[in-house]
Amino acid sequence: MRKPNILLITSDQQHWNTIGAFNPELSTPNLDRLVREGTTFTRAYCPNPTCTPTRASIITGQYPSQHGAWTLGTKLLEDRHVVGTDFQEAGYRTALVGKAHFQPLMGNEAYPSLESYPLLQDLDYWRQFSDSFYGFDHVELARNHTNEAHVGQHYAIWMEEKGCTNWRDYFLAPTGTMDPKQLHRWELPEEYHYNTWIAERTNALLEQYKDQDESFFLWASFFDPHPPYLVSEPWDTMYDPEKLTIPEVTPGEHDNNPPHFGMTQQERPDFSAWKETGYGIHGYHSHLMPESERKQLVATYYGMVSMMDKYIGRILDRLEELGLAEDTIVVFTTDHGHFFGQHGLQAKGGFMYEDLIKLPFIVRYPGKVPANVQSDALVSLVDLAPTFLSFAGLPIPVWMTGVDQSAVWTGGKSSARDHIICEFRHEPTTIHQRTYVDQRYKLTVYYNQSYGELFDLQEDPGELHNRWDDPSCSGLKTELLLKYVWAELGKEPLAMPRIYHA
């Protein structure tokens, strides 16, 4: 029996409720198609609400506290075991096109980075690059979100090859010359957008694998809708800001929350007590924004989602045209969620609401995964690596601490886990928290702090009422704290099985 191909398609920082099939304010016909043809998991979560830790978890099957890439500005050390190696050893071709972000934008002698300045803009280096990268025998990379100055690597090479020799005009200084005051509309023509590049290059690899009759593990890694909020025409005007539902803070909802929540609603909050390494700390600033700006950024964010959907469709179409769809597991998800006004918050940070840690998550595998089904089974991105290996009939390394979800995806089991753990360690000690989620409750604990969060997701799905200090919930809090400790103990990897009594 032929082993299945695996096509992982990810967006970047996409709110769970931005698929047209479930939110009529958006148009996403291709993601809707996956919803019809596969199973949507409505309780999927990230292991960390930032890029590097979660992306490293996807390829290691471990939590950030285990694989070591614990926050932004760190890297996944090269000696860590990655799932691509398992697939390579089994004869699969492995590739990643788009965003990796396994390494930081700056490196040093002790911790060099291939995704750092100035190397990422040494195009001659990337033209010749043929090394394996974290278990992917072929990579085509970029590092910028929309017009960021980090543009370079294979994406810049592709733009030049397509005739866009003035590509620097569309990116910020010091790399480019774009006016930083230009918002929402990106003058970059759609034909040179990285969505076009990712779809084109992913499809070229699919064609190669088809021609050579090779099994593959292929990750198409899109950058949108991660801010900055910019999108090419005509997508920038696709949505009318005045006709969209714009989330807002509920008065008083942060009164019982840890202090950093309420401080985000101040004009000039002082977060110096949280600063430890001297590097930036996501989310620890004022989140206040004029209403007109809030409306426009939602319209642009939705436009970014819809444009990306078009190019996801091109990949799905080519997969079918090549006759590969029946033998390919397609997973669509994102690395973490996003705030665009919910709870008065923007983007991301140390706020473990469902908006930030819950994900869109769809699985399609014709004849194996039920079609047009929604499941409330708990799923984590840390489960992807072991589940992919299980579908391929390959052994799951003992140090992978994610859960094999294959029987859940195929409908044979209702669930494979009874809880989720989400970690956020953004500074060594001052921003260090863990969140435990089960079918009904969510508990968040903070290192060296007596405050915390306890939400009843059944009775309070909007997470407006923190019950951490509610005397009537003291017994529940004790019970959940014990379950959280058990969950932490349970995710410890075992290097080998016990083989004798002594």
Coordinates of C-alpha atoms in Angstrom, one line a residue:
M1 CA 0.0 0.0 0.0
R2 CA 1.3 3.4 -1.0
K3 CA 2.2 5.7 1.9
P4 CA 0.3 8.9 1.9
N5 CA 1.8 12.2 0.9
I6 CA 1.5 15.1 3.3
L7 CA 0.8 18.7 2.3
L8 CA 0.9 21.1 5.2
I9 CA -0.5 24.6 4.4
T10 CA -0.2 27.3 7.0
S11 CA -1.0 30.9 7.3
D12 CA 0.6 33.2 9.9
Q13 CA -1.2 34.7 12.8
Q14 CA -4.7 34.0 11.6
H15 CA -7.7 34.3 13.9
W16 CA -9.7 31.1 14.2
N17 CA -12.9 32.7 13.0
T18 CA -11.7 34.0 9.7
I19 CA -13.0 31.2 7.4
G20 CA -16.0 32.1 5.2
A21 CA -17.7 28.8 5.9
F22 CA -18.2 29.9 9.5
N23 CA -18.0 33.7 9.2
P24 CA -20.2 35.2 6.4
E25 CA -18.3 38.5 6.6
L26 CA -15.4 36.9 4.8
S27 CA -14.9 35.2 1.4
T28 CA -12.6 32.2 1.4
P29 CA -14.0 29.8 -1.2
N30 CA -11.0 27.5 -1.2
L31 CA -10.8 27.1 2.6
D32 CA -14.5 26.6 2.4
R33 CA -13.9 23.8 -0.1
L34 CA -11.5 22.1 2.4
V35 CA -14.2 22.4 5.1
R36 CA -16.7 20.6 2.8
E37 CA -14.2 17.9 1.9
G38 CA -12.6 17.4 5.2
T39 CA -13.0 17.6 9.0
T40 CA -12.7 20.9 10.8
F41 CA -11.4 20.8 14.3
T42 CA -13.0 23.6 16.3
R43 CA -10.8 23.1 19.4
A44 CA -7.3 23.2 17.9
Y45 CA -4.6 25.1 19.8
C46 CA -1.0 26.3 19.5
P47 CA 1.7 25.3 22.0
N48 CA 2.9 28.9 22.1
P49 CA 1.3 32.1 20.7
T50 CA 4.4 33.3 18.9
C51 CA 6.1 32.2 15.7
T52 CA 9.4 30.5 16.4
P53 CA 8.4 28.4 19.4
T54 CA 5.3 27.0 17.7
R55 CA 6.9 26.5 14.3
A56 CA 9.7 24.5 16.0
S57 CA 7.0 22.5 17.8
I58 CA 5.4 21.6 14.5
I59 CA 8.6 19.9 13.2
T60 CA 9.9 18.4 16.6
G61 CA 6.6 17.2 18.1
Q62 CA 7.8 18.8 21.4
Y63 CA 6.8 21.8 23.5
P64 CA 8.9 24.9 23.4
S65 CA 10.1 24.2 27.0
Q66 CA 11.4 20.9 25.6
H67 CA 12.9 21.7 22.2
G68 CA 14.5 24.9 23.5
A69 CA 13.3 27.6 21.0
W70 CA 11.4 29.2 23.9
T71 CA 10.6 32.6 22.4
L72 CA 11.2 35.0 19.6
G73 CA 14.9 35.9 19.1
T74 CA 15.9 32.3 19.9
K75 CA 16.6 29.5 17.5
L76 CA 15.8 25.8 17.2
L77 CA 19.2 24.3 17.9
E78 CA 20.5 22.2 15.0
D79 CA 21.0 19.1 17.1
R80 CA 17.2 18.7 17.8
H81 CA 15.4 15.8 16.2
V82 CA 13.0 16.9 13.5
V83 CA 10.2 15.0 11.7
G84 CA 11.6 15.7 8.3
T85 CA 14.6 13.5 9.1
D86 CA 12.2 10.6 9.8
F87 CA 10.5 11.1 6.5
Q88 CA 13.8 11.4 4.6
E89 CA 15.0 8.1 6.1
A90 CA 11.7 6.5 4.9
G91 CA 12.4 7.7 1.3
Y92 CA 10.1 10.8 1.3
R93 CA 11.1 14.0 -0.4
T94 CA 10.8 16.9 2.1
A95 CA 10.4 20.6 1.3
L96 CA 9.4 23.9 2.8
V97 CA 8.4 27.0 0.7
G98 CA 7.8 30.3 2.4
K99 CA 8.2 31.2 6.0
A100 CA 10.5 29.1 8.3
H101 CA 11.4 31.4 11.2
F102 CA 13.3 28.7 13.0
Q103 CA 16.1 31.2 13.6
P104 CA 16.3 34.9 14.6
L105 CA 17.0 37.9 12.5
M106 CA 20.4 38.3 14.2
G107 CA 23.0 35.7 15.0
N108 CA 26.3 35.6 16.9
E109 CA 29.3 33.4 17.1
A110 CA 27.7 31.1 19.6
Y111 CA 24.3 31.0 17.9
P112 CA 24.7 31.7 14.1
S113 CA 21.5 32.2 12.1
L114 CA 20.8 31.5 8.4
E115 CA 17.8 33.7 8.7
S116 CA 19.7 36.8 9.9
Y117 CA 21.2 40.0 8.5
P118 CA 23.2 40.4 6.3
L119 CA 23.1 36.8 5.1
L120 CA 19.4 36.8 4.3
Q121 CA 20.0 39.4 1.6
D122 CA 23.1 37.8 0.1
L123 CA 21.2 36.6 -2.9
D124 CA 24.2 34.8 -4.5
Y125 CA 24.5 32.7 -1.3
W126 CA 20.8 31.7 -1.6
R127 CA 21.1 31.0 -5.3
Q128 CA 23.6 28.3 -4.5
F129 CA 22.0 27.0 -1.3
S130 CA 21.4 23.3 -1.4
D131 CA 21.8 22.1 2.2
S132 CA 19.2 20.3 4.2
F133 CA 17.5 22.7 6.6
Y134 CA 15.8 21.2 9.7
G135 CA 14.9 18.0 7.9
F136 CA 13.8 19.6 4.6
D137 CA 16.0 18.5 1.7
H138 CA 14.7 21.5 -0.3
V139 CA 13.8 25.0 1.0
E140 CA 12.8 28.2 -0.7
L141 CA 12.7 30.9 2.0
A142 CA 11.7 34.4 2.8
R143 CA 11.6 36.3 6.1
N144 CA 9.4 39.4 5.6
H145 CA 5.8 40.1 6.4
T146 CA 4.5 42.3 3.7
N147 CA 6.8 45.3 3.3
E148 CA 9.3 44.6 6.1
A149 CA 12.9 45.3 5.3
H150 CA 13.7 41.7 6.0
V151 CA 12.9 40.8 2.4
G152 CA 15.5 38.7 0.7
Q153 CA 16.5 35.0 0.2
H154 CA 14.6 33.0 -2.5
Y155 CA 11.7 35.4 -2.7
A156 CA 13.8 38.3 -3.8
I157 CA 15.6 36.0 -6.3
W158 CA 12.2 35.0 -7.7
M159 CA 11.0 38.6 -8.0
E160 CA 14.1 39.4 -10.0
E161 CA 13.7 36.4 -12.2
K162 CA 10.1 37.5 -12.9
G163 CA 11.3 40.9 -14.1
C164 CA 10.6 42.9 -10.9
T165 CA 14.1 44.4 -10.8
N166 CA 12.8 47.4 -8.8
W167 CA 11.5 45.2 -6.0
R168 CA 13.2 47.3 -3.4
D169 CA 10.6 50.1 -4.2
Y170 CA 8.0 48.0 -2.4
F171 CA 9.8 47.5 0.9
L172 CA 10.9 49.6 3.8
A173 CA 14.3 51.1 4.5
P174 CA 17.1 50.3 4.9
T175 CA 16.5 47.5 2.3
G176 CA 14.0 49.5 0.2
T177 CA 12.6 52.9 -0.5
M178 CA 8.8 52.5 0.2
D179 CA 7.1 55.4 2.0
P180 CA 6.4 54.1 5.6
K181 CA 3.3 56.4 5.6
Q182 CA 1.6 54.3 2.9
L183 CA -0.8 52.1 4.8
H184 CA -3.2 49.2 3.8
R185 CA -2.7 49.4 0.0
W186 CA 0.5 47.7 -1.1
E187 CA 1.5 48.9 -4.5
L188 CA 3.4 45.7 -5.1
P189 CA 1.6 44.1 -8.1
E190 CA -0.1 40.8 -7.3
E191 CA 2.0 38.9 -9.8
Y192 CA 5.1 39.6 -7.6
H193 CA 3.4 39.0 -4.2
Y194 CA 4.8 36.3 -2.1
N195 CA 1.4 34.5 -2.2
T196 CA 2.0 34.1 -5.9
W197 CA 5.6 32.9 -5.3
I198 CA 4.6 30.3 -2.7
A199 CA 1.8 28.8 -4.8
E200 CA 4.0 28.8 -8.0
R201 CA 7.0 27.1 -6.3
T202 CA 4.8 24.7 -4.3
N203 CA 3.1 23.6 -7.5
A204 CA 6.5 23.2 -9.2
L205 CA 7.5 20.8 -6.5
L206 CA 4.3 18.9 -6.7
E207 CA 4.9 18.5 -10.4
Q208 CA 8.4 17.2 -9.8
Y209 CA 7.2 14.7 -7.2
K210 CA 4.5 13.5 -9.6
D211 CA 7.0 13.1 -12.5
Q212 CA 9.4 11.2 -10.3
D213 CA 6.8 9.2 -8.5
E214 CA 8.0 10.3 -5.1
S215 CA 6.2 10.4 -1.8
F216 CA 6.5 13.8 -0.2
F217 CA 6.2 15.9 3.0
L218 CA 5.7 19.4 1.7
W219 CA 5.0 22.6 3.8
A220 CA 3.6 25.6 2.0
S221 CA 4.1 28.3 4.6
F222 CA 2.3 31.6 3.9
F223 CA 3.1 34.9 5.6
D224 CA -0.3 36.5 5.7
P225 CA -2.4 37.8 7.5
H226 CA 0.4 38.7 9.9
P227 CA 0.8 42.5 10.2
P228 CA 1.9 45.0 8.8
Y229 CA -1.6 45.4 7.4
L230 CA -0.9 45.7 3.6
V231 CA -2.4 43.9 0.6
S232 CA -2.2 44.4 -3.1
E233 CA -5.0 45.7 -5.3
P234 CA -7.9 44.9 -5.6
W235 CA -7.8 43.1 -2.3
D236 CA -7.2 46.3 -0.3
T237 CA -10.8 47.5 -1.1
M238 CA -12.6 44.1 -1.0
Y239 CA -14.1 44.8 2.4
D240 CA -16.0 48.0 3.5
P241 CA -14.7 48.9 7.0
E242 CA -18.2 50.3 7.9
K243 CA -19.9 47.0 7.2
L244 CA -17.7 44.7 9.3
T245 CA -18.2 43.6 12.9
I246 CA -15.4 45.3 14.8
P247 CA -14.6 43.6 18.2
E248 CA -14.2 45.9 21.2
V249 CA -13.3 45.8 24.8
T250 CA -16.1 45.2 27.3
P251 CA -16.1 47.8 30.1
G252 CA -14.7 46.3 33.3
E253 CA -13.6 43.0 31.8
H254 CA -10.0 43.5 32.9
D255 CA -10.8 44.6 36.5
N256 CA -10.1 41.1 37.8
N257 CA -7.3 40.2 35.4
P258 CA -3.5 40.3 36.0
P259 CA -2.2 43.9 35.8
H260 CA -0.8 43.8 32.3
F261 CA -4.2 43.4 30.8
G262 CA -5.6 46.6 32.1
M263 CA -2.4 48.5 31.4
T264 CA -2.9 47.9 27.7
Q265 CA -6.0 50.1 27.9
Q266 CA -3.9 53.1 29.2
E267 CA -2.4 55.7 26.9
R268 CA 1.1 55.6 28.3
P269 CA 1.5 52.4 30.4
D270 CA 4.9 51.7 32.1
F271 CA 5.9 48.1 31.4
S272 CA 9.5 48.6 32.4
A273 CA 9.0 46.1 35.3
W274 CA 8.5 43.4 32.7
K275 CA 11.6 44.2 30.6
E276 CA 14.4 41.8 31.4
T277 CA 16.6 41.0 28.4
G278 CA 16.3 44.5 26.8
Y279 CA 14.7 43.2 23.7
G280 CA 11.1 44.0 22.6
I281 CA 8.2 42.3 24.4
H282 CA 5.1 41.7 22.2
G283 CA 1.9 43.1 23.5
Y284 CA 3.3 45.1 26.5
H285 CA 2.3 48.5 25.3
S286 CA -0.9 50.6 24.9
H287 CA -3.4 49.0 22.6
L288 CA -5.6 52.1 22.3
M289 CA -6.3 53.0 18.7
P290 CA -8.8 55.4 16.9
E291 CA -12.0 53.7 15.8
S292 CA -11.5 54.5 12.2
E293 CA -8.1 52.9 12.2
R294 CA -9.4 49.8 14.0
K295 CA -12.1 49.4 11.3
Q296 CA -9.7 49.8 8.4
L297 CA -7.2 47.3 9.8
V298 CA -9.9 44.7 10.1
A299 CA -10.9 45.3 6.5
T300 CA -7.3 45.0 5.3
Y301 CA -6.7 41.9 7.5
Y302 CA -9.7 40.2 5.9
G303 CA -8.4 41.2 2.4
M304 CA -5.1 39.5 3.2
V305 CA -7.0 36.3 4.2
S306 CA -9.0 36.4 1.0
M307 CA -6.0 37.0 -1.2
M308 CA -4.1 34.1 0.5
D309 CA -7.2 31.9 0.0
K310 CA -6.9 32.4 -3.8
Y311 CA -3.4 31.0 -3.9
I312 CA -4.2 28.2 -1.5
G313 CA -6.8 27.3 -4.1
R314 CA -4.2 27.3 -6.8
I315 CA -2.2 24.7 -4.8
L316 CA -5.3 22.5 -4.2
D317 CA -6.2 22.8 -7.9
R318 CA -2.8 21.6 -9.0
L319 CA -2.8 18.8 -6.5
E320 CA -6.0 17.5 -8.1
E321 CA -4.9 18.1 -11.7
L322 CA -1.8 16.0 -11.0
G323 CA -4.0 13.2 -9.6
L324 CA -2.3 13.4 -6.2
A325 CA -5.3 14.5 -4.1
E326 CA -6.6 11.0 -3.2
D327 CA -3.2 10.0 -1.8
T328 CA -2.4 13.3 0.0
I329 CA -3.2 14.3 3.5
V330 CA -3.9 18.1 3.4
V331 CA -3.8 20.0 6.7
F332 CA -4.6 23.7 6.8
T333 CA -3.9 25.7 10.0
T334 CA -1.9 28.6 11.3
D335 CA 0.9 29.0 13.9
H336 CA -1.2 31.1 16.3
G337 CA -4.1 33.4 16.5
H338 CA -4.5 37.2 16.4
F339 CA -6.3 40.0 18.1
F340 CA -8.0 42.7 16.1
G341 CA -9.9 44.4 18.8
Q342 CA -11.1 41.5 21.0
H343 CA -10.7 42.5 24.7
G344 CA -9.4 45.8 23.5
L345 CA -6.2 44.1 22.2
Q346 CA -4.2 44.1 19.0
A347 CA -1.9 41.5 17.4
K348 CA -0.4 39.2 20.2
G349 CA 1.2 39.1 23.6
G350 CA 0.8 37.6 27.0
F351 CA -3.0 37.3 26.8
M352 CA -4.0 33.6 26.5
Y353 CA -7.5 34.2 25.2
E354 CA -9.1 31.9 22.7
D355 CA -8.6 34.6 20.0
L356 CA -4.8 34.1 20.3
I357 CA -4.3 30.4 21.1
K358 CA -7.2 28.7 19.3
L359 CA -6.7 28.0 15.6
P360 CA -8.4 27.3 12.3
F361 CA -7.6 23.7 11.6
I362 CA -8.9 21.5 8.7
V363 CA -7.8 18.0 7.7
R364 CA -8.6 16.5 4.3
Y365 CA -7.7 12.9 3.3
P366 CA -10.3 11.5 0.8
G367 CA -11.8 8.2 1.9
K368 CA -10.0 8.3 5.2
V369 CA -10.9 11.5 7.0
P370 CA -14.7 12.2 7.1
A371 CA -15.9 15.0 4.8
N372 CA -18.0 18.0 5.9
V373 CA -17.6 17.2 9.6
Q374 CA -16.8 19.4 12.6
S375 CA -15.1 17.9 15.6
D376 CA -14.6 19.4 19.1
A377 CA -11.8 17.0 19.9
L378 CA -8.8 18.8 21.5
V379 CA -5.9 19.1 19.1
S380 CA -2.5 20.8 19.4
L381 CA 0.1 21.7 16.8
V382 CA 2.6 19.7 18.8
D383 CA 0.5 16.7 17.7
L384 CA 1.2 17.2 14.0
A385 CA 4.6 15.4 13.8
P386 CA 3.6 12.2 15.5
T387 CA 0.3 12.1 13.7
F388 CA 1.9 12.5 10.3
L389 CA 4.4 9.7 11.1
S390 CA 1.5 7.5 12.2
F391 CA -0.4 8.0 9.0
A392 CA 2.8 7.1 7.1
G393 CA 3.2 3.9 9.1
L394 CA 6.5 5.2 10.5
P395 CA 7.6 4.8 14.2
I396 CA 7.1 7.8 16.4
P397 CA 10.3 8.7 18.3
V398 CA 10.0 8.4 22.0
W399 CA 11.0 12.0 22.7
M400 CA 8.1 13.4 20.7
T401 CA 5.6 14.5 23.4
G402 CA 2.7 15.4 21.0
V403 CA -0.2 13.0 20.7
D404 CA -1.0 10.7 17.8
Q405 CA -4.3 12.1 16.5
S406 CA -4.6 9.7 13.5
A407 CA -7.6 7.7 14.9
V408 CA -9.4 11.0 15.8
W409 CA -8.8 12.5 12.3
T410 CA -10.3 9.4 10.7
G411 CA -13.2 9.3 13.0
G412 CA -12.3 6.1 14.8
K413 CA -11.9 7.9 18.2
S414 CA -13.7 10.9 19.7
S415 CA -10.6 12.3 21.3
A416 CA -6.9 11.5 21.9
R417 CA -6.2 14.1 24.6
D418 CA -8.3 15.6 27.5
H419 CA -6.3 18.9 27.8
I420 CA -4.1 21.4 26.0
I421 CA -1.0 23.1 27.4
C422 CA 0.0 26.4 25.9
E423 CA 3.3 28.0 27.0
F424 CA 4.4 31.7 26.8
R425 CA 7.8 32.5 28.1
H426 CA 8.8 35.8 26.5
E427 CA 11.4 36.8 29.1
P428 CA 13.4 34.5 31.3
T429 CA 11.4 35.2 34.5
T430 CA 9.1 38.3 34.2
I431 CA 7.0 37.0 31.3
H432 CA 6.6 33.3 31.9
Q433 CA 3.2 31.7 32.0
R434 CA 1.4 28.4 31.2
T435 CA -2.2 27.8 30.2
Y436 CA -4.1 24.6 30.8
V437 CA -7.3 24.1 28.8
D438 CA -9.8 21.2 29.0
Q439 CA -13.2 20.8 27.4
R440 CA -14.7 23.4 29.7
Y441 CA -12.2 25.4 31.7
K442 CA -9.1 27.4 31.1
L443 CA -6.4 28.1 33.8
T444 CA -3.4 30.3 33.4
V445 CA -0.6 30.4 36.0
Y446 CA 2.3 32.9 36.1
Y447 CA 5.8 32.2 37.4
N448 CA 6.4 33.7 40.8
Q449 CA 3.0 35.4 40.8
S450 CA -0.1 34.8 43.0
Y451 CA -2.4 36.2 40.3
G452 CA -3.8 34.1 37.5
E453 CA -6.8 33.4 35.3
L454 CA -9.7 30.9 35.4
F455 CA -12.4 31.0 32.8
D456 CA -15.4 28.9 32.3
L457 CA -15.5 28.5 28.5
Q458 CA -19.0 26.9 28.6
E459 CA -20.7 29.6 30.7
D460 CA -18.4 32.5 29.7
P461 CA -17.3 31.8 26.1
G462 CA -16.3 35.4 25.7
E463 CA -13.8 35.1 28.6
L464 CA -15.1 38.3 30.3
H465 CA -15.2 37.0 33.9
N466 CA -11.9 35.9 35.4
R467 CA -12.8 33.6 38.4
W468 CA -9.3 33.2 39.8
D469 CA -10.1 35.1 43.0
D470 CA -13.8 34.2 43.1
P471 CA -14.4 32.5 46.5
S472 CA -17.1 30.3 45.0
C473 CA -14.6 28.9 42.6
S474 CA -11.8 28.1 45.1
G475 CA -12.4 24.4 45.0
L476 CA -12.5 24.4 41.2
K477 CA -9.2 26.3 41.1
T478 CA -7.6 23.8 43.3
E479 CA -8.8 21.0 41.2
L480 CA -7.6 22.6 38.0
L481 CA -4.2 23.5 39.5
L482 CA -3.8 19.8 40.3
K483 CA -4.8 18.8 36.8
Y484 CA -2.3 21.3 35.4
V485 CA 0.5 19.8 37.5
W486 CA -0.5 16.3 36.3
A487 CA -0.5 17.6 32.7
E488 CA 3.0 19.0 33.1
L489 CA 4.3 15.8 34.6
G490 CA 2.6 13.9 31.8
K491 CA 4.4 15.7 29.0
E492 CA 7.9 14.8 30.1
P493 CA 9.6 12.7 27.4
L494 CA 11.0 9.3 28.1
A495 CA 14.3 8.7 26.3
M496 CA 13.7 4.9 26.2
P497 CA 11.2 2.3 27.6
R498 CA 12.0 0.5 30.8
I499 CA 13.6 -2.8 29.8
Y500 CA 14.3 -4.6 33.1
H501 CA 13.7 -4.4 36.8
A502 CA 17.1 -2.9 37.6

